Amino acid sequence: MKIRNRATGAEDTALQMTPMVDIVFQLLVFFMMSFKIVTLEGDFNIKMPLSNVNQGPVDDTLLRLDVRLTAYETGELSGVYFNDQKLGSDNPFDELHAEVMLLAGSQGTQNSAEDMEAKFTCDFDLHYRHVIQAITAVTGKISEDGKIVKLIEKISFARPDQQTDSG
Amino acid sequence: MRIKNQKATIHEGDLTPMIDMTFQLIAFFMVLINFTDTDPDQRIQLPSSVLAKPPDTALDIPITLQLTKEGQVIIGGEEWTIDDVKSKLTSEKQFLEYQQKSATDATVIVRADKVAKTGLVQKLVEVCQEAGFEKFALRAEQEQL
């Protein structure tokens, strides 16, 4: 059997890296341009059928809490009322949260936070962030271990009040 | 003058580390990229809340409405007035019914600017209710503790 001498005809075969590097860089540029840094977002879920807009809660077993937010003409918060009582501290939302916690705790198992509904009445010009602050105060808290403890989950809105405080 | 015969030599750098890094960068961007249908509009600055955690499961039928502080509603990149949104939502409802689904199954995500008037947000919600939608999600930015 004849064995060819391969050593004499062997040539170095160098792979052409250039096309692959070109494509790889194009992919890199594409992903870099498409990349967006976004902050994490979450939702407050609210179920509000049309029939309940003006009629209020149908379920009589629910303990209804009225939260009223008033605003200056500029849209800044002028007052927070909880069951027609004005919360007078420097941070009314902390006070609102304390009131809700007190109610949820004092009612025991018979009227837990699940049996409560918070109805918000807000001035028309009020900045939306204050509404989110109020919803945050009544819907839950962050426990020491970083978990969310839910309070009132049923939330509804009354029709907005056109009147605002002139101060 | 004597000119030296300079023999041209090709210096090939080692490309392997660079290609390794490039592939790692590509993998990084590929993992983090998300192609969402509704791009958050840069004009809208969401209110922040410590309770606003990203949901564990994605919503079944999300419809995102973005409300600017001027009161314009942005749906899928198009600007609408609040009064005109109803016609758009009605067509969305008809599309859902065509797919054997109901408007009550859909969740309307409201991304309103933090200094938008609350009255306008509520007006937008009312327009959605009149179109037959019941479930709403008020979106907020996660506040770092």
GROMACS .gro file of C-alpha atoms in nm:
model
  312
    1MET     CA    1   0.000   0.000   0.000
    2LYS     CA    2   0.132   0.332  -0.100
    3ILE     CA    3   0.138   0.596   0.162
    4ARG     CA    4   0.150   0.951   0.043
    5ASN     CA    5   0.380   1.185   0.206
    6ARG     CA    6   0.134   1.438   0.339
    7ALA     CA    7   0.387   1.650   0.514
    8THR     CA    8   0.521   1.792   0.198
    9GLY     CA    9   0.181   1.916   0.067
   10ALA     CA   10   0.036   2.036   0.398
   11GLU     CA   11  -0.052   2.402   0.421
   12ASP     CA   12  -0.155   2.609   0.720
   13THR     CA   13  -0.525   2.674   0.700
   14ALA     CA   14  -0.601   2.999   0.883
   15LEU     CA   15  -0.968   3.067   0.960
   16GLN     CA   16  -1.095   3.398   0.837
   17MET     CA   17  -1.208   3.571   1.157
   18THR     CA   18  -1.296   3.906   1.003
   19PRO     CA   19  -1.657   3.830   0.887
   20MET     CA   20  -1.743   3.672   1.220
   21VAL     CA   21  -1.601   3.965   1.413
   22ASP     CA   22  -1.794   4.204   1.189
   23ILE     CA   23  -2.123   4.028   1.256
   24VAL     CA   24  -2.051   3.999   1.626
   25PHE     CA   25  -1.985   4.373   1.651
   26GLN     CA   26  -2.303   4.448   1.458
   27LEU     CA   27  -2.501   4.232   1.699
   28LEU     CA   28  -2.336   4.405   1.990
   29VAL     CA   29  -2.422   4.750   1.856
   30PHE     CA   30  -2.783   4.640   1.791
   31PHE     CA   31  -2.835   4.515   2.145
   32MET     CA   32  -2.661   4.816   2.294
   33MET     CA   33  -2.883   5.056   2.101
   34SER     CA   34  -3.199   4.862   2.189
   35PHE     CA   35  -3.113   4.845   2.556
   36LYS     CA   36  -3.319   5.062   2.786
   37ILE     CA   37  -3.265   5.110   3.154
   38VAL     CA   38  -3.607   5.118   3.315
   39THR     CA   39  -3.703   5.145   3.677
   40LEU     CA   40  -3.918   4.875   3.831
   41GLU     CA   41  -4.288   4.944   3.828
   42GLY     CA   42  -4.579   4.795   4.017
   43ASP     CA   43  -4.955   4.815   4.014
   44PHE     CA   44  -5.234   4.890   4.255
   45ASN     CA   45  -5.519   4.674   4.133
   46ILE     CA   46  -5.865   4.821   4.155
   47LYS     CA   47  -6.189   4.662   4.044
   48MET     CA   48  -6.441   4.930   3.964
   49PRO     CA   49  -6.745   4.835   3.757
   50LEU     CA   50  -6.958   5.116   3.620
   51SER     CA   51  -7.259   5.036   3.839
   52ASN     CA   52  -7.064   5.121   4.152
   53VAL     CA   53  -6.945   5.464   4.043
   54ASN     CA   54  -7.218   5.659   4.213
   55GLN     CA   55  -7.394   5.403   4.422
   56GLY     CA   56  -7.109   5.316   4.656
   57PRO     CA   57  -7.046   4.967   4.784
   58VAL     CA   58  -7.331   4.722   4.749
   59ASP     CA   59  -7.200   4.483   5.011
   60ASP     CA   60  -7.333   4.601   5.349
   61THR     CA   61  -7.096   4.379   5.544
   62LEU     CA   62  -6.800   4.589   5.435
   63LEU     CA   63  -6.670   4.846   5.679
   64ARG     CA   64  -6.646   5.158   5.468
   65LEU     CA   65  -6.371   5.408   5.536
   66ASP     CA   66  -6.390   5.752   5.383
   67VAL     CA   67  -6.066   5.920   5.289
   68ARG     CA   68  -6.088   6.273   5.158
   69LEU     CA   69  -5.794   6.455   5.003
   70THR     CA   70  -5.818   6.828   4.949
   71ALA     CA   71  -5.586   7.042   4.741
   72TYR     CA   72  -5.477   7.399   4.689
   73GLU     CA   73  -5.520   7.558   4.347
   74THR     CA   74  -5.161   7.461   4.270
   75GLY     CA   75  -5.248   7.094   4.313
   76GLU     CA   76  -5.051   7.049   4.631
   77LEU     CA   77  -5.213   6.866   4.918
   78SER     CA   78  -5.394   7.088   5.167
   79GLY     CA   79  -5.556   6.831   5.392
   80VAL     CA   80  -5.630   6.466   5.457
   81TYR     CA   81  -5.957   6.365   5.620
   82PHE     CA   82  -6.025   6.018   5.756
   83ASN     CA   83  -6.394   5.954   5.825
   84ASP     CA   84  -6.453   6.333   5.826
   85GLN     CA   85  -6.179   6.390   6.080
   86LYS     CA   86  -5.883   6.599   5.966
   87LEU     CA   87  -5.543   6.444   6.022
   88GLY     CA   88  -5.332   6.723   6.158
   89SER     CA   89  -4.980   6.589   6.183
   90ASP     CA   90  -4.689   6.691   5.963
   91ASN     CA   91  -4.710   6.363   5.778
   92PRO     CA   92  -5.081   6.293   5.739
   93PHE     CA   93  -5.025   5.975   5.538
   94ASP     CA   94  -4.835   5.814   5.826
   95GLU     CA   95  -5.123   5.911   6.052
   96LEU     CA   96  -5.371   5.769   5.802
   97HIS     CA   97  -5.177   5.444   5.794
   98ALA     CA   98  -5.175   5.433   6.176
   99GLU     CA   99  -5.553   5.487   6.184
  100VAL     CA  100  -5.611   5.203   5.938
  101MET     CA  101  -5.377   4.975   6.131
  102LEU     CA  102  -5.561   5.062   6.451
  103LEU     CA  103  -5.896   4.977   6.296
  104ALA     CA  104  -5.772   4.655   6.139
  105GLY     CA  105  -5.616   4.550   6.467
  106SER     CA  106  -5.902   4.650   6.697
  107GLN     CA  107  -6.169   4.478   6.491
  108GLY     CA  108  -5.997   4.145   6.535
  109THR     CA  109  -6.090   3.860   6.308
  110GLN     CA  110  -6.451   3.967   6.273
  111ASN     CA  111  -6.365   4.278   6.075
  112SER     CA  112  -6.023   4.228   5.931
  113ALA     CA  113  -5.872   4.443   5.660
  114GLU     CA  114  -6.033   4.214   5.404
  115ASP     CA  115  -6.374   4.333   5.521
  116MET     CA  116  -6.291   4.698   5.476
  117GLU     CA  117  -6.326   4.923   5.180
  118ALA     CA  118  -6.160   5.260   5.138
  119LYS     CA  119  -6.346   5.517   4.937
  120PHE     CA  120  -6.139   5.809   4.815
  121THR     CA  121  -6.282   6.151   4.750
  122CYS     CA  122  -6.030   6.382   4.592
  123ASP     CA  123  -6.025   6.739   4.469
  124PHE     CA  124  -6.007   6.767   4.092
  125ASP     CA  125  -5.676   6.957   4.083
  126LEU     CA  126  -5.495   6.738   4.333
  127HIS     CA  127  -5.165   6.603   4.208
  128TYR     CA  128  -5.195   6.232   4.135
  129ARG     CA  129  -4.889   6.142   4.345
  130HIS     CA  130  -5.079   6.233   4.662
  131VAL     CA  131  -5.349   5.982   4.569
  132ILE     CA  132  -5.085   5.713   4.529
  133GLN     CA  133  -4.942   5.813   4.869
  134ALA     CA  134  -5.285   5.775   5.026
  135ILE     CA  135  -5.348   5.441   4.853
  136THR     CA  136  -5.007   5.324   4.975
  137ALA     CA  137  -5.100   5.423   5.330
  138VAL     CA  138  -5.422   5.220   5.335
  139THR     CA  139  -5.330   4.919   5.123
  140GLY     CA  140  -5.034   4.786   5.312
  141LYS     CA  141  -4.694   4.822   5.463
  142ILE     CA  142  -4.347   4.681   5.432
  143SER     CA  143  -4.262   4.448   5.715
  144GLU     CA  144  -3.922   4.433   5.880
  145ASP     CA  145  -3.817   4.142   5.662
  146GLY     CA  146  -3.903   4.340   5.349
  147LYS     CA  147  -4.229   4.163   5.264
  148ILE     CA  148  -4.553   4.341   5.181
  149VAL     CA  149  -4.824   4.309   5.446
  150LYS     CA  150  -5.157   4.377   5.279
  151LEU     CA  151  -5.428   4.579   5.449
  152ILE     CA  152  -5.726   4.714   5.258
  153GLU     CA  153  -5.747   4.579   4.906
  154LYS     CA  154  -6.090   4.711   4.813
  155ILE     CA  155  -6.060   5.065   4.689
  156SER     CA  156  -6.309   5.286   4.515
  157PHE     CA  157  -6.325   5.647   4.407
  158ALA     CA  158  -6.598   5.901   4.441
  159ARG     CA  159  -6.651   6.156   4.169
  160PRO     CA  160  -6.386   6.429   4.181
  161ASP     CA  161  -6.471   6.750   4.360
  162GLN     CA  162  -6.415   7.058   4.144
  163GLN     CA  163  -6.374   7.283   4.445
  164THR     CA  164  -6.023   7.346   4.574
  165ASP     CA  165  -5.886   7.540   4.865
  166SER     CA  166  -5.782   7.889   4.767
  167GLY     CA  167  -5.498   7.903   5.023
  168MET     CA  168   2.213   5.675   0.023
  169ARG     CA  169   2.174   5.315   0.089
  170ILE     CA  170   1.824   5.186   0.131
  171LYS     CA  171   1.779   4.881   0.339
  172ASN     CA  172   1.565   4.609   0.204
  173GLN     CA  173   1.287   4.601   0.462
  174LYS     CA  174   1.088   4.287   0.449
  175ALA     CA  175   0.725   4.343   0.531
  176THR     CA  176   0.601   4.133   0.818
  177ILE     CA  177   0.238   4.078   0.918
  178HIS     CA  178   0.171   4.101   1.289
  179GLU     CA  179  -0.143   3.911   1.378
  180GLY     CA  180  -0.275   4.000   1.722
  181ASP     CA  181  -0.445   3.738   1.930
  182LEU     CA  182  -0.817   3.807   1.882
  183THR     CA  183  -0.944   3.541   2.118
  184PRO     CA  184  -0.975   3.752   2.438
  185MET     CA  185  -1.151   4.031   2.250
  186ILE     CA  186  -1.399   3.791   2.092
  187ASP     CA  187  -1.458   3.629   2.430
  188MET     CA  188  -1.543   3.964   2.585
  189THR     CA  189  -1.761   4.062   2.291
  190PHE     CA  190  -1.964   3.743   2.318
  191GLN     CA  191  -2.006   3.801   2.688
  192LEU     CA  192  -2.131   4.154   2.622
  193ILE     CA  193  -2.376   4.022   2.363
  194ALA     CA  194  -2.503   3.762   2.605
  195PHE     CA  195  -2.546   4.031   2.873
  196PHE     CA  196  -2.751   4.259   2.649
  197MET     CA  197  -2.953   3.969   2.506
  198VAL     CA  198  -3.059   3.857   2.851
  199LEU     CA  199  -3.154   4.203   2.972
  200ILE     CA  200  -3.329   4.330   2.664
  201ASN     CA  201  -3.708   4.332   2.660
  202PHE     CA  202  -3.923   4.403   2.361
  203THR     CA  203  -4.243   4.527   2.517
  204ASP     CA  204  -4.538   4.634   2.311
  205THR     CA  205  -4.594   4.951   2.505
  206ASP     CA  206  -4.289   5.161   2.552
  207PRO     CA  207  -4.312   5.381   2.857
  208ASP     CA  208  -4.332   5.738   2.740
  209GLN     CA  209  -4.041   5.948   2.861
  210ARG     CA  210  -4.267   6.247   2.926
  211ILE     CA  211  -4.443   6.062   3.204
  212GLN     CA  212  -4.288   6.058   3.547
  213LEU     CA  213  -4.468   5.803   3.757
  214PRO     CA  214  -4.545   5.859   4.124
  215SER     CA  215  -4.343   5.637   4.354
  216SER     CA  216  -4.456   5.395   4.619
  217VAL     CA  217  -4.283   5.143   4.843
  218LEU     CA  218  -4.563   4.895   4.774
  219ALA     CA  219  -4.527   4.910   4.397
  220LYS     CA  220  -4.362   4.575   4.334
  221PRO     CA  221  -4.347   4.423   3.987
  222PRO     CA  222  -4.618   4.154   3.955
  223ASP     CA  223  -4.514   3.789   3.972
  224THR     CA  224  -4.726   3.692   3.674
  225ALA     CA  225  -4.797   3.895   3.364
  226LEU     CA  226  -5.147   4.029   3.311
  227ASP     CA  227  -5.362   3.831   3.068
  228ILE     CA  228  -5.499   4.118   2.864
  229PRO     CA  229  -5.325   4.443   2.947
  230ILE     CA  230  -5.429   4.771   2.788
  231THR     CA  231  -5.195   5.054   2.878
  232LEU     CA  232  -5.316   5.412   2.889
  233GLN     CA  233  -5.060   5.680   2.962
  234LEU     CA  234  -5.176   6.019   3.087
  235THR     CA  235  -4.944   6.317   3.059
  236LYS     CA  236  -4.955   6.609   3.301
  237GLU     CA  237  -5.117   6.816   3.027
  238GLY     CA  238  -5.406   6.570   3.009
  239GLN     CA  239  -5.318   6.395   2.682
  240VAL     CA  240  -5.369   6.019   2.668
  241ILE     CA  241  -5.108   5.809   2.489
  242ILE     CA  242  -5.217   5.469   2.358
  243GLY     CA  243  -4.965   5.272   2.158
  244GLY     CA  244  -4.767   5.584   2.069
  245GLU     CA  245  -5.071   5.781   1.951
  246GLU     CA  246  -5.198   6.083   2.138
  247TRP     CA  247  -5.567   6.118   2.216
  248THR     CA  248  -5.780   6.350   2.419
  249ILE     CA  249  -5.967   6.190   2.709
  250ASP     CA  250  -6.300   6.239   2.534
  251ASP     CA  251  -6.176   6.063   2.220
  252VAL     CA  252  -6.038   5.763   2.408
  253LYS     CA  253  -6.381   5.602   2.427
  254SER     CA  254  -6.391   5.534   2.052
  255LYS     CA  255  -6.049   5.372   2.070
  256LEU     CA  256  -6.151   5.161   2.370
  257THR     CA  257  -6.472   5.059   2.198
  258SER     CA  258  -6.272   4.924   1.906
  259GLU     CA  259  -6.045   4.741   2.155
  260LYS     CA  260  -6.355   4.590   2.313
  261GLN     CA  261  -6.489   4.478   1.975
  262PHE     CA  262  -6.152   4.323   1.898
  263LEU     CA  263  -6.163   4.132   2.229
  264GLU     CA  264  -6.517   4.010   2.156
  265TYR     CA  265  -6.401   3.896   1.813
  266GLN     CA  266  -6.139   3.686   1.995
  267GLN     CA  267  -6.413   3.532   2.216
  268LYS     CA  268  -6.299   3.737   2.514
  269SER     CA  269  -6.468   3.997   2.725
  270ALA     CA  270  -6.375   4.352   2.816
  271THR     CA  271  -6.421   4.259   3.181
  272ASP     CA  272  -6.127   4.017   3.150
  273ALA     CA  273  -5.893   4.294   3.038
  274THR     CA  274  -5.696   4.509   3.278
  275VAL     CA  275  -5.654   4.876   3.199
  276ILE     CA  276  -5.314   4.991   3.320
  277VAL     CA  277  -5.316   5.362   3.400
  278ARG     CA  278  -4.971   5.521   3.381
  279ALA     CA  279  -5.040   5.877   3.489
  280ASP     CA  280  -4.784   6.149   3.552
  281LYS     CA  281  -4.727   6.226   3.917
  282VAL     CA  282  -4.841   6.587   3.878
  283ALA     CA  283  -5.138   6.507   3.655
  284LYS     CA  284  -5.469   6.623   3.794
  285THR     CA  285  -5.647   6.350   3.986
  286GLY     CA  286  -5.973   6.462   3.832
  287LEU     CA  287  -5.837   6.383   3.486
  288VAL     CA  288  -5.724   6.037   3.599
  289GLN     CA  289  -6.070   5.967   3.737
  290LYS     CA  290  -6.229   6.101   3.419
  291LEU     CA  291  -6.014   5.862   3.218
  292VAL     CA  292  -6.120   5.574   3.444
  293GLU     CA  293  -6.484   5.670   3.396
  294VAL     CA  294  -6.445   5.670   3.019
  295CYS     CA  295  -6.299   5.318   3.044
  296GLN     CA  296  -6.589   5.209   3.265
  297GLU     CA  297  -6.839   5.342   3.012
  298ALA     CA  298  -6.661   5.137   2.746
  299GLY     CA  299  -6.713   4.824   2.959
  300PHE     CA  300  -6.380   4.781   3.134
  301GLU     CA  301  -6.383   4.702   3.504
  302LYS     CA  302  -6.035   4.607   3.613
  303PHE     CA  303  -5.779   4.881   3.658
  304ALA     CA  304  -5.418   4.891   3.766
  305LEU     CA  305  -5.276   5.221   3.882
  306ARG     CA  306  -4.911   5.201   3.801
  307ALA     CA  307  -4.640   5.347   4.021
  308GLU     CA  308  -4.264   5.338   4.031
  309GLN     CA  309  -4.097   5.128   4.295
  310GLU     CA  310  -3.955   5.347   4.567
  311GLN     CA  311  -3.623   5.235   4.711
  312LEU     CA  312  -3.618   5.219   5.088
   0.00000   0.00000   0.00000
